[in-house]
GROMACS .gro file of C-alpha atoms in nm:
model
  485
    1MET     CA    1   0.853   7.876  -1.270
    2LEU     CA    2   1.187   7.837  -1.484
    3THR     CA    3   1.336   7.681  -1.189
    4GLU     CA    4   1.025   7.435  -1.145
    5LEU     CA    5   1.041   7.354  -1.501
    6LYS     CA    6   1.407   7.286  -1.482
    7THR     CA    7   1.353   7.050  -1.196
    8GLY     CA    8   1.107   6.858  -1.360
    9ALA     CA    9   1.300   6.818  -1.682
   10MET     CA   10   1.573   6.679  -1.460
   11ILE     CA   11   1.349   6.424  -1.284
   12GLY     CA   12   1.210   6.313  -1.633
   13ILE     CA   13   1.592   6.281  -1.759
   14LEU     CA   14   1.693   6.068  -1.458
   15LEU     CA   15   1.384   5.835  -1.482
   16THR     CA   16   1.473   5.785  -1.842
   17LEU     CA   17   1.834   5.726  -1.784
   18THR     CA   18   1.714   5.470  -1.485
   19ASN     CA   19   1.489   5.298  -1.707
   20CYS     CA   20   1.750   5.233  -1.992
   21GLN     CA   21   2.006   5.084  -1.735
   22THR     CA   22   2.108   4.730  -1.767
   23PRO     CA   23   1.854   4.514  -1.521
   24PRO     CA   24   2.081   4.359  -1.244
   25THR     CA   25   2.225   4.013  -1.301
   26ASP     CA   26   2.051   3.734  -1.149
   27SER     CA   27   2.313   3.458  -1.277
   28ASN     CA   28   2.217   3.165  -1.031
   29ALA     CA   29   1.845   3.182  -1.102
   30THR     CA   30   1.588   3.060  -1.360
   31LEU     CA   31   1.276   3.239  -1.446
   32TYR     CA   32   0.952   3.033  -1.562
   33HIS     CA   33   0.677   3.282  -1.676
   34GLY     CA   34   0.357   3.303  -1.882
   35PHE     CA   35   0.189   3.013  -1.739
   36SER     CA   36  -0.129   2.914  -1.519
   37ARG     CA   37  -0.039   2.826  -1.164
   38ILE     CA   38  -0.286   2.593  -1.004
   39ASP     CA   39  -0.310   2.624  -0.650
   40PRO     CA   40  -0.478   2.333  -0.497
   41ASP     CA   41  -0.476   2.491  -0.131
   42ARG     CA   42  -0.642   2.817  -0.248
   43GLU     CA   43  -0.859   2.644  -0.496
   44ALA     CA   44  -0.728   2.912  -0.729
   45VAL     CA   45  -0.597   2.926  -1.073
   46ILE     CA   46  -0.345   3.203  -1.109
   47GLU     CA   47  -0.309   3.325  -1.482
   48GLY     CA   48   0.012   3.496  -1.609
   49ALA     CA   49   0.221   3.353  -1.328
   50TRP     CA   50   0.608   3.346  -1.288
   51ILE     CA   51   0.844   3.133  -1.070
   52VAL     CA   52   1.202   3.201  -0.996
   53VAL     CA   53   1.428   2.905  -0.913
   54GLU     CA   54   1.755   2.951  -0.748
   55GLY     CA   55   1.937   2.614  -0.667
   56GLU     CA   56   1.713   2.350  -0.542
   57LYS     CA   57   1.461   2.607  -0.401
   58ILE     CA   58   1.164   2.824  -0.514
   59ARG     CA   59   1.294   3.169  -0.455
   60GLU     CA   60   0.999   3.391  -0.549
   61ILE     CA   61   0.655   3.353  -0.717
   62GLY     CA   62   0.429   3.595  -0.852
   63ALA     CA   63   0.196   3.699  -1.129
   64GLY     CA   64   0.217   3.953  -1.395
   65ALA     CA   65   0.535   4.113  -1.495
   66PRO     CA   66   0.830   3.940  -1.326
   67PRO     CA   67   1.097   4.112  -1.143
   68LEU     CA   68   1.320   4.277  -1.414
   69ARG     CA   69   1.644   4.106  -1.380
   70LYS     CA   70   1.900   3.932  -1.613
   71TYR     CA   71   1.869   3.541  -1.538
   72SER     CA   72   2.081   3.264  -1.609
   73ASN     CA   73   1.776   3.115  -1.812
   74THR     CA   74   1.433   3.235  -1.885
   75ARG     CA   75   1.164   2.975  -1.977
   76ASP     CA   76   0.887   3.101  -2.148
   77MET     CA   77   0.585   2.852  -2.022
   78SER     CA   78   0.286   2.988  -2.203
   79GLY     CA   79   0.005   2.756  -2.239
   80HIS     CA   80   0.121   2.529  -1.979
   81TYR     CA   81  -0.049   2.471  -1.635
   82ALA     CA   82   0.186   2.425  -1.310
   83LEU     CA   83   0.115   2.234  -1.002
   84PRO     CA   84   0.328   2.133  -0.702
   85GLY     CA   85   0.528   1.795  -0.783
   86PHE     CA   86   0.263   1.511  -0.749
   87ILE     CA   87   0.328   1.261  -0.456
   88ASP     CA   88   0.259   0.910  -0.525
   89ALA     CA   89   0.197   0.728  -0.185
   90HIS     CA   90   0.200   0.376  -0.280
   91ALA     CA   91   0.478   0.329  -0.529
   92HIS     CA   92   0.693   0.004  -0.535
   93MET     CA   93   1.010   0.168  -0.668
   94THR     CA   94   1.224  -0.090  -0.621
   95ALA     CA   95   1.036  -0.411  -0.709
   96GLY     CA   96   1.142  -0.637  -0.964
   97PRO     CA   97   0.940  -0.907  -1.140
   98HIS     CA   98   0.706  -1.119  -0.916
   99LYS     CA   99   0.851  -1.506  -0.938
  100ILE     CA  100   0.803  -1.859  -0.818
  101GLU     CA  101   1.112  -2.007  -0.722
  102ILE     CA  102   1.207  -2.333  -0.532
  103ARG     CA  103   1.354  -2.257  -0.199
  104ASP     CA  104   1.458  -2.533   0.041
  105GLY     CA  105   1.256  -2.760  -0.169
  106ALA     CA  106   0.938  -2.579  -0.167
  107PRO     CA  107   0.784  -2.310  -0.402
  108ALA     CA  108   0.830  -1.960  -0.277
  109ALA     CA  109   0.700  -1.624  -0.414
  110THR     CA  110   0.941  -1.371  -0.446
  111ILE     CA  111   1.012  -1.007  -0.563
  112GLU     CA  112   1.357  -0.920  -0.590
  113SER     CA  113   1.519  -0.583  -0.681
  114VAL     CA  114   1.705  -0.532  -0.971
  115ASP     CA  115   1.908  -0.194  -1.019
  116GLU     CA  116   1.823  -0.159  -1.405
  117ILE     CA  117   1.477  -0.221  -1.337
  118THR     CA  118   1.456   0.035  -1.037
  119GLN     CA  119   1.623   0.290  -1.255
  120PHE     CA  120   1.338   0.255  -1.522
  121ASN     CA  121   1.080   0.276  -1.245
  122ALA     CA  122   1.237   0.586  -1.115
  123ARG     CA  123   1.237   0.798  -1.469
  124ILE     CA  124   0.897   0.675  -1.538
  125ALA     CA  125   0.768   0.786  -1.224
  126LEU     CA  126   0.952   1.125  -1.253
  127ALA     CA  127   0.853   1.162  -1.619
  128PHE     CA  128   0.444   1.126  -1.497
  129GLY     CA  129   0.554   1.394  -1.222
  130ALA     CA  130   0.586   1.204  -0.913
  131THR     CA  131   0.865   1.407  -0.758
  132THR     CA  132   0.807   1.209  -0.426
  133VAL     CA  133   0.688   0.883  -0.350
  134ARG     CA  134   0.644   0.657  -0.079
  135ASN     CA  135   0.739   0.300  -0.144
  136PRO     CA  136   0.524   0.047   0.073
  137ALA     CA  137   0.767  -0.245   0.101
  138GLY     CA  138   1.081  -0.382  -0.099
  139ASP     CA  139   1.433  -0.518   0.010
  140PRO     CA  140   1.538  -0.275   0.260
  141GLU     CA  141   1.888  -0.286   0.118
  142ALA     CA  142   1.778  -0.183  -0.222
  143ASN     CA  143   1.582   0.069  -0.085
  144ALA     CA  144   1.868   0.241   0.070
  145ARG     CA  145   2.070   0.189  -0.233
  146TYR     CA  146   1.798   0.398  -0.411
  147ASP     CA  147   1.851   0.653  -0.154
  148ALA     CA  148   2.205   0.697  -0.215
  149ASN     CA  149   2.206   0.695  -0.583
  150ILE     CA  150   1.906   0.956  -0.586
  151ALA     CA  151   2.100   1.158  -0.350
  152ASN     CA  152   2.431   1.151  -0.529
  153GLY     CA  153   2.264   1.216  -0.839
  154VAL     CA  154   2.382   0.873  -1.000
  155TRP     CA  155   2.029   0.797  -1.054
  156ILE     CA  156   1.733   1.017  -1.169
  157GLY     CA  157   1.390   0.981  -0.983
  158PRO     CA  158   1.165   1.123  -0.710
  159GLU     CA  159   1.268   1.127  -0.359
  160SER     CA  160   1.117   0.804  -0.168
  161PHE     CA  161   1.009   0.716   0.171
  162HIS     CA  162   1.047   0.352   0.219
  163ALA     CA  163   0.897   0.047   0.414
  164GLY     CA  164   1.161  -0.253   0.422
  165ALA     CA  165   1.071  -0.608   0.384
  166ALA     CA  166   0.696  -0.676   0.398
  167ILE     CA  167   0.608  -0.908   0.703
  168GLN     CA  168   0.428  -1.219   0.559
  169PRO     CA  169   0.457  -1.599   0.639
  170PRO     CA  170   0.561  -1.838   0.344
  171PRO     CA  171   0.518  -1.900   0.071
  172PHE     CA  172   0.648  -1.558   0.021
  173ALA     CA  173   1.027  -1.556   0.063
  174GLY     CA  174   1.338  -1.367  -0.039
  175ASN     CA  175   1.477  -1.009   0.027
  176ALA     CA  176   1.152  -0.863  -0.015
  177PHE     CA  177   0.982  -1.025   0.269
  178ALA     CA  178   1.043  -1.151   0.621
  179TYR     CA  179   0.865  -1.316   0.903
  180PRO     CA  180   0.970  -1.283   1.245
  181GLN     CA  181   0.835  -1.545   1.483
  182SER     CA  182   0.942  -1.432   1.818
  183VAL     CA  183   0.940  -1.109   2.010
  184ASP     CA  184   1.326  -1.074   1.968
  185GLU     CA  185   1.297  -1.155   1.598
  186TRP     CA  186   1.039  -0.882   1.564
  187ARG     CA  187   1.261  -0.639   1.738
  188MET     CA  188   1.552  -0.747   1.531
  189GLU     CA  189   1.388  -0.704   1.189
  190ALA     CA  190   1.239  -0.344   1.287
  191SER     CA  191   1.558  -0.261   1.410
  192ARG     CA  192   1.734  -0.371   1.073
  193GLN     CA  193   1.507  -0.178   0.865
  194ALA     CA  194   1.528   0.138   1.096
  195ALA     CA  195   1.907   0.140   1.059
  196LEU     CA  196   1.916   0.116   0.688
  197GLY     CA  197   1.687   0.440   0.671
  198MET     CA  198   1.330   0.285   0.630
  199LYS     CA  199   1.056   0.510   0.778
  200TYR     CA  200   0.759   0.255   0.756
  201PHE     CA  201   0.713  -0.126   0.840
  202LYS     CA  202   0.479  -0.304   0.625
  203LEU     CA  203   0.252  -0.550   0.773
  204TYR     CA  204   0.058  -0.802   0.541
  205VAL     CA  205  -0.234  -1.002   0.474
  206SER     CA  206  -0.181  -1.330   0.624
  207LEU     CA  207  -0.084  -1.196   0.978
  208THR     CA  208  -0.280  -1.301   1.266
  209GLU     CA  209  -0.391  -1.045   1.519
  210GLU     CA  210  -0.114  -1.123   1.779
  211GLU     CA  211   0.136  -1.091   1.502
  212LEU     CA  212  -0.001  -0.767   1.383
  213ALA     CA  213  -0.002  -0.652   1.728
  214ALA     CA  214   0.363  -0.758   1.783
  215GLY     CA  215   0.443  -0.587   1.419
  216ILE     CA  216   0.292  -0.260   1.548
  217GLN     CA  217   0.481  -0.252   1.876
  218ALA     CA  218   0.792  -0.358   1.728
  219ALA     CA  219   0.786  -0.074   1.456
  220HIS     CA  220   0.720   0.189   1.706
  221GLU     CA  221   0.990   0.109   1.934
  222GLN     CA  222   1.224   0.177   1.652
  223GLY     CA  223   1.051   0.502   1.563
  224LEU     CA  224   0.890   0.337   1.263
  225LYS     CA  225   0.532   0.397   1.126
  226ALA     CA  226   0.327   0.068   1.099
  227ILE     CA  227   0.127   0.031   0.773
  228ALA     CA  228  -0.066  -0.294   0.667
  229HIS     CA  229  -0.267  -0.451   0.396
  230LEU     CA  230  -0.514  -0.648   0.592
  231ASP     CA  231  -0.759  -0.921   0.511
  232SER     CA  232  -0.871  -1.140   0.801
  233VAL     CA  233  -0.794  -0.879   1.082
  234SER     CA  234  -1.037  -0.576   1.060
  235TRP     CA  235  -0.955  -0.226   1.010
  236THR     CA  236  -1.116  -0.153   1.338
  237ARG     CA  237  -0.896  -0.399   1.545
  238ALA     CA  238  -0.583  -0.262   1.365
  239ALA     CA  239  -0.690   0.108   1.465
  240GLU     CA  240  -0.754  -0.010   1.833
  241LEU     CA  241  -0.383  -0.171   1.826
  242GLY     CA  242  -0.213   0.138   1.717
  243ILE     CA  243  -0.168   0.102   1.339
  244ASP     CA  244  -0.063   0.421   1.179
  245GLY     CA  245  -0.176   0.344   0.811
  246LEU     CA  246  -0.402   0.124   0.578
  247GLU     CA  247  -0.348   0.028   0.257
  248HIS     CA  248  -0.593  -0.072  -0.026
  249ALA     CA  249  -0.979  -0.020  -0.063
  250LEU     CA  250  -1.003  -0.402   0.040
  251PRO     CA  251  -1.088  -0.394   0.415
  252THR     CA  252  -1.200  -0.756   0.347
  253SER     CA  253  -1.253  -0.895   0.709
  254PRO     CA  254  -1.560  -1.073   0.812
  255ASP     CA  255  -1.565  -0.884   1.127
  256LEU     CA  256  -1.684  -0.559   0.964
  257LEU     CA  257  -1.987  -0.736   0.827
  258GLU     CA  258  -2.319  -0.721   1.024
  259PRO     CA  259  -2.384  -1.082   1.159
  260THR     CA  260  -2.652  -1.203   0.911
  261GLN     CA  261  -2.417  -1.093   0.623
  262ARG     CA  262  -2.120  -1.198   0.795
  263ALA     CA  263  -2.250  -1.560   0.809
  264ASP     CA  264  -2.295  -1.542   0.432
  265TYR     CA  265  -1.981  -1.431   0.351
  266ILE     CA  266  -1.792  -1.685   0.561
  267ALA     CA  267  -1.970  -1.946   0.406
  268GLY     CA  268  -1.856  -1.859   0.070
  269LEU     CA  269  -1.511  -1.792   0.151
  270GLY     CA  270  -1.258  -2.028  -0.077
  271PRO     CA  271  -0.908  -2.029  -0.201
  272ASP     CA  272  -0.997  -1.762  -0.453
  273SER     CA  273  -1.024  -1.391  -0.473
  274LYS     CA  274  -1.397  -1.349  -0.491
  275HIS     CA  275  -1.400  -1.211  -0.150
  276THR     CA  276  -1.273  -0.893  -0.295
  277TYR     CA  277  -1.603  -0.826  -0.472
  278ARG     CA  278  -1.822  -1.024  -0.216
  279TRP     CA  279  -1.729  -0.827   0.058
  280PHE     CA  280  -1.864  -0.500  -0.097
  281GLU     CA  281  -2.193  -0.691  -0.182
  282LEU     CA  282  -2.267  -0.746   0.184
  283VAL     CA  283  -2.121  -0.460   0.392
  284ASP     CA  284  -2.362  -0.195   0.535
  285PHE     CA  285  -2.182   0.151   0.517
  286ASP     CA  286  -2.456   0.268   0.758
  287GLY     CA  287  -2.447  -0.003   1.010
  288PRO     CA  288  -2.297   0.034   1.349
  289LEU     CA  289  -1.986  -0.196   1.296
  290PHE     CA  290  -1.894   0.020   0.976
  291GLN     CA  291  -1.936   0.319   1.125
  292HIS     CA  292  -1.746   0.246   1.442
  293MET     CA  293  -1.458   0.173   1.221
  294VAL     CA  294  -1.494   0.498   1.048
  295ASP     CA  295  -1.502   0.690   1.386
  296LEU     CA  296  -1.206   0.525   1.497
  297LEU     CA  297  -1.020   0.581   1.189
  298VAL     CA  298  -1.095   0.944   1.224
  299ARG     CA  299  -1.000   0.970   1.591
  300ASN     CA  300  -0.702   0.788   1.574
  301GLN     CA  301  -0.599   0.986   1.224
  302VAL     CA  302  -0.524   0.653   1.057
  303GLN     CA  303  -0.373   0.710   0.711
  304THR     CA  304  -0.544   0.558   0.440
  305ASN     CA  305  -0.466   0.484   0.059
  306MET     CA  306  -0.737   0.362  -0.174
  307THR     CA  307  -0.557   0.246  -0.472
  308LEU     CA  308  -0.883   0.228  -0.635
  309VAL     CA  309  -0.696   0.122  -0.971
  310VAL     CA  310  -0.608  -0.233  -0.806
  311ASN     CA  311  -1.001  -0.294  -0.763
  312GLU     CA  312  -1.076  -0.207  -1.129
  313LEU     CA  313  -0.805  -0.398  -1.247
  314THR     CA  314  -0.894  -0.706  -1.056
  315TYR     CA  315  -1.247  -0.693  -1.142
  316ASN     CA  316  -1.152  -0.661  -1.510
  317THR     CA  317  -0.903  -0.922  -1.577
  318ASP     CA  318  -1.130  -1.083  -1.847
  319LYS     CA  319  -1.121  -0.747  -2.026
  320LEU     CA  320  -0.796  -0.600  -1.925
  321SER     CA  321  -0.736  -0.383  -2.217
  322ASP     CA  322  -1.039  -0.199  -2.132
  323VAL     CA  323  -0.895  -0.037  -1.805
  324TRP     CA  324  -0.521  -0.097  -1.913
  325PRO     CA  325  -0.455   0.011  -2.270
  326LEU     CA  326  -0.195  -0.168  -2.475
  327ALA     CA  327  -0.046   0.182  -2.564
  328ASP     CA  328   0.004   0.240  -2.190
  329ARG     CA  329   0.195  -0.073  -2.104
  330LYS     CA  330   0.522   0.035  -2.274
  331PHE     CA  331   0.562   0.246  -1.944
  332GLU     CA  332   0.620  -0.103  -1.737
  333HIS     CA  333   0.951  -0.251  -1.752
  334PRO     CA  334   0.900  -0.562  -1.984
  335ASP     CA  335   1.015  -0.800  -1.721
  336ASN     CA  336   0.770  -0.656  -1.464
  337LEU     CA  337   0.507  -0.618  -1.753
  338GLU     CA  338   0.520  -1.010  -1.810
  339ALA     CA  339   0.519  -1.100  -1.446
  340GLY     CA  340   0.263  -0.843  -1.376
  341LEU     CA  341   0.027  -0.960  -1.643
  342SER     CA  342   0.071  -1.322  -1.510
  343PHE     CA  343  -0.022  -1.236  -1.179
  344LEU     CA  344  -0.324  -1.042  -1.273
  345GLN     CA  345  -0.458  -1.353  -1.455
  346ALA     CA  346  -0.372  -1.574  -1.154
  347SER     CA  347  -0.592  -1.324  -0.968
  348GLY     CA  348  -0.901  -1.430  -1.152
  349ILE     CA  349  -0.843  -1.818  -1.143
  350GLY     CA  350  -1.183  -1.975  -1.051
  351TRP     CA  351  -1.393  -1.678  -1.165
  352GLU     CA  352  -1.675  -1.717  -1.416
  353GLU     CA  353  -1.851  -1.465  -1.613
  354GLU     CA  354  -2.095  -1.415  -1.346
  355ASP     CA  355  -1.819  -1.320  -1.115
  356PHE     CA  356  -1.658  -1.048  -1.334
  357SER     CA  357  -2.048  -0.910  -1.384
  358ARG     CA  358  -2.059  -0.896  -1.003
  359ALA     CA  359  -1.736  -0.739  -0.942
  360ARG     CA  360  -1.793  -0.476  -1.177
  361ALA     CA  361  -2.140  -0.397  -1.041
  362VAL     CA  362  -1.984  -0.339  -0.714
  363MET     CA  363  -1.719  -0.079  -0.831
  364PRO     CA  364  -1.955   0.206  -0.750
  365LYS     CA  365  -1.971   0.075  -0.408
  366VAL     CA  366  -1.591   0.073  -0.390
  367LEU     CA  367  -1.614   0.449  -0.481
  368GLU     CA  368  -1.858   0.525  -0.252
  369PHE     CA  369  -1.644   0.343   0.055
  370ALA     CA  370  -1.351   0.599  -0.053
  371ARG     CA  371  -1.609   0.912  -0.060
  372ARG     CA  372  -1.733   0.824   0.287
  373LEU     CA  373  -1.399   0.797   0.427
  374HIS     CA  374  -1.294   1.111   0.301
  375GLU     CA  375  -1.609   1.299   0.397
  376ALA     CA  376  -1.586   1.150   0.773
  377GLY     CA  377  -1.228   1.319   0.784
  378VAL     CA  378  -1.011   1.002   0.733
  379PRO     CA  379  -0.674   1.113   0.642
  380MET     CA  380  -0.633   0.991   0.250
  381MET     CA  381  -0.338   0.980   0.028
  382LEU     CA  382  -0.308   0.890  -0.352
  383GLY     CA  383  -0.108   0.593  -0.448
  384THR     CA  384  -0.124   0.358  -0.746
  385ASP     CA  385   0.039   0.037  -0.629
  386SER     CA  386   0.245   0.081  -0.962
  387ARG     CA  387   0.609   0.164  -0.980
  388GLY     CA  388   0.527   0.502  -0.933
  389GLY     CA  389   0.323   0.766  -1.138
  390THR     CA  390   0.260   0.618  -1.482
  391PRO     CA  391  -0.082   0.646  -1.635
  392PHE     CA  392  -0.232   0.470  -1.344
  393TYR     CA  393  -0.189   0.807  -1.140
  394ALA     CA  394  -0.417   0.998  -1.356
  395ARG     CA  395  -0.643   0.706  -1.362
  396GLU     CA  396  -0.631   0.704  -0.974
  397MET     CA  397  -0.705   1.062  -0.958
  398ALA     CA  398  -1.028   1.002  -1.184
  399LEU     CA  399  -1.163   0.737  -0.980
  400HIS     CA  400  -1.141   0.964  -0.683
  401VAL     CA  401  -1.349   1.236  -0.882
  402GLU     CA  402  -1.591   0.964  -0.999
  403ALA     CA  403  -1.614   0.860  -0.623
  404GLY     CA  404  -1.779   1.212  -0.566
  405ILE     CA  405  -1.464   1.355  -0.429
  406SER     CA  406  -1.395   1.733  -0.609
  407LYS     CA  407  -1.107   1.793  -0.808
  408TRP     CA  408  -0.938   2.033  -0.561
  409ALA     CA  409  -0.970   1.803  -0.297
  410VAL     CA  410  -0.807   1.527  -0.523
  411LEU     CA  411  -0.511   1.762  -0.625
  412ARG     CA  412  -0.450   1.845  -0.250
  413MET     CA  413  -0.477   1.475  -0.190
  414ALA     CA  414  -0.179   1.442  -0.446
  415THR     CA  415   0.039   1.719  -0.330
  416SER     CA  416   0.001   1.934  -0.005
  417GLU     CA  417  -0.189   1.685   0.200
  418SER     CA  418   0.019   1.402   0.123
  419ALA     CA  419   0.303   1.609   0.197
  420GLU     CA  420   0.167   1.685   0.554
  421LEU     CA  421   0.109   1.311   0.610
  422LEU     CA  422   0.479   1.219   0.504
  423GLU     CA  423   0.578   1.506   0.716
  424ILE     CA  424   0.757   1.704   0.475
  425ALA     CA  425   0.494   1.961   0.419
  426ASP     CA  426   0.752   2.213   0.536
  427ARG     CA  427   0.965   2.166   0.228
  428THR     CA  428   0.758   2.042  -0.045
  429GLY     CA  429   0.409   1.980  -0.150
  430ARG     CA  430   0.316   2.366  -0.236
  431ILE     CA  431   0.460   2.600  -0.479
  432SER     CA  432   0.552   2.865  -0.241
  433ASN     CA  433   0.845   3.076  -0.127
  434GLY     CA  434   1.159   2.907   0.001
  435MET     CA  435   1.016   2.554  -0.069
  436GLU     CA  436   1.172   2.275  -0.274
  437ALA     CA  437   1.160   2.334  -0.625
  438ASP     CA  438   0.910   2.039  -0.715
  439ILE     CA  439   0.694   2.157  -0.989
  440VAL     CA  440   0.504   1.994  -1.252
  441PHE     CA  441   0.416   2.166  -1.591
  442LEU     CA  442   0.110   2.029  -1.767
  443SER     CA  443   0.032   2.095  -2.137
  444SER     CA  444  -0.362   2.080  -2.066
  445ASN     CA  445  -0.557   2.201  -1.772
  446PRO     CA  446  -0.660   1.944  -1.521
  447MET     CA  447  -0.959   2.152  -1.400
  448THR     CA  448  -1.115   2.112  -1.716
  449ASP     CA  449  -1.044   1.734  -1.703
  450ILE     CA  450  -0.868   1.542  -1.430
  451TYR     CA  451  -0.708   1.322  -1.685
  452ASN     CA  452  -0.490   1.582  -1.816
  453VAL     CA  453  -0.267   1.534  -1.508
  454ARG     CA  454  -0.102   1.274  -1.711
  455ASN     CA  455  -0.026   1.529  -2.000
  456VAL     CA  456   0.320   1.612  -1.833
  457ALA     CA  457   0.546   1.820  -2.038
  458PHE     CA  458   0.828   1.924  -1.784
  459VAL     CA  459   0.877   1.844  -1.416
  460ILE     CA  460   1.109   2.000  -1.189
  461THR     CA  461   1.256   1.814  -0.897
  462ASN     CA  462   1.481   1.976  -0.646
  463GLY     CA  463   1.546   2.268  -0.903
  464ARG     CA  464   1.670   2.036  -1.201
  465GLU     CA  465   1.439   2.042  -1.503
  466TYR     CA  466   1.355   1.741  -1.702
  467ALA     CA  467   1.107   1.688  -2.039
  468PHE     CA  468   0.883   1.429  -2.030
  469ASP     CA  469   0.974   1.311  -2.371
  470THR     CA  470   1.371   1.291  -2.266
  471LEU     CA  471   1.279   1.086  -1.959
  472ILE     CA  472   1.052   0.838  -2.171
  473GLU     CA  473   1.316   0.801  -2.446
  474GLU     CA  474   1.579   0.712  -2.172
  475SER     CA  475   1.386   0.461  -2.033
  476VAL     CA  476   1.113   0.319  -2.264
  477GLY     CA  477   1.293   0.416  -2.601
  478SER     CA  478   1.651   0.279  -2.483
  479LEU     CA  479   1.465  -0.083  -2.428
  480GLY     CA  480   1.285  -0.087  -2.758
  481HIS     CA  481   1.061  -0.359  -2.661
  482GLY     CA  482   0.775  -0.187  -2.866
  483ILE     CA  483   0.505  -0.280  -2.644
  484GLY     CA  484   0.184  -0.078  -2.736
  485GLU     CA  485   0.314   0.089  -3.009
   0.00000   0.00000   0.00000
């Protein structure tokens, strides 16, 4: 009995000594703990979560008591909500202001890149939680410069996957646009963009069906994905030709309308933008032409990007502050803001009060369009057509929720599903061991209100942590333009 007591006492002493030992040092890792981790894939909220970040990667995740180690940095994130870094799949990172210039004696619309504005865009995008973006068109040399400066740490901002110069005939001109007019020119332009590191080839609204087909072929020959914003050429025809992605909830081709509605639509076409709402007034979502389009998009897995905020802005240019509050405009570079406001106002030229009323009346049908595509299984990413992130990202999410898409599905659209469509799901889009440390910490719960995704407190990109307030001060504060204040 005495031996047993001595043995028990010795074990107790050893346990006490072990518990009193200094925990092992983990000098290269940062521990984030005490927050709620939101997992869109599992549709779960994990309370009391922790994450260990080492270098650029997530090394460990868990809940409850974190591993007992001496970390290089320990961050108590109590009261915060963590999500994978957001992906804005329609973010014009390198776009400067729209301008009308005289080139070769004729007016030309240009969108030239300005490095100062690009750096502003990048910081704002990151501040609002966008750790990855897809830039759907821009000067390919400016895009390549963006990639180099981000990779070298000269600039701060999200990783970007670019399309180069948009393919569009005059009056569009300058470095952000190109217009090949022969087979050799198509190949040369696609080859030029691919050599500069572009991943996508952007085909724009004024192209003919023949030009669209030539662009898709040239893109695929160079290993680029062909994406398009279309007008006269239908989404159905584009899918038949092999398009990889379609941008905007504006499939305004008359060929998608049933014959009786089509004649009315064509008769009312003019030089204005009224067709952007009239198409939705006339489309029959249950008709055979629309259903065939949806079936083909699903069968070919054509990626879509609704940018519902574009419809909302276009339909409200007479009451713009109702949908784009003055306080939010400070997150645009002043030069881009001035040009953007002018562009929006120009989109409403020729509209009367009745046009705006009719346009606002079709917005529920625009949302239904998005919901129907999503429910059918059409691949869908989330994008803003802004300069990346910004308050428009929260509004875009909210419009998808208003459309009848669940919050969980929208959060997946903003993270893991977009990562899969960008073919980077093996390294980002989820909070998981071994993934890149791309994490957004929100100060309020997006499951209570999806708008809370705009309440970013901190963002981590490739293991580097940035505070929202610091990024905003470095961009907006440095300009001191005071818009919306």
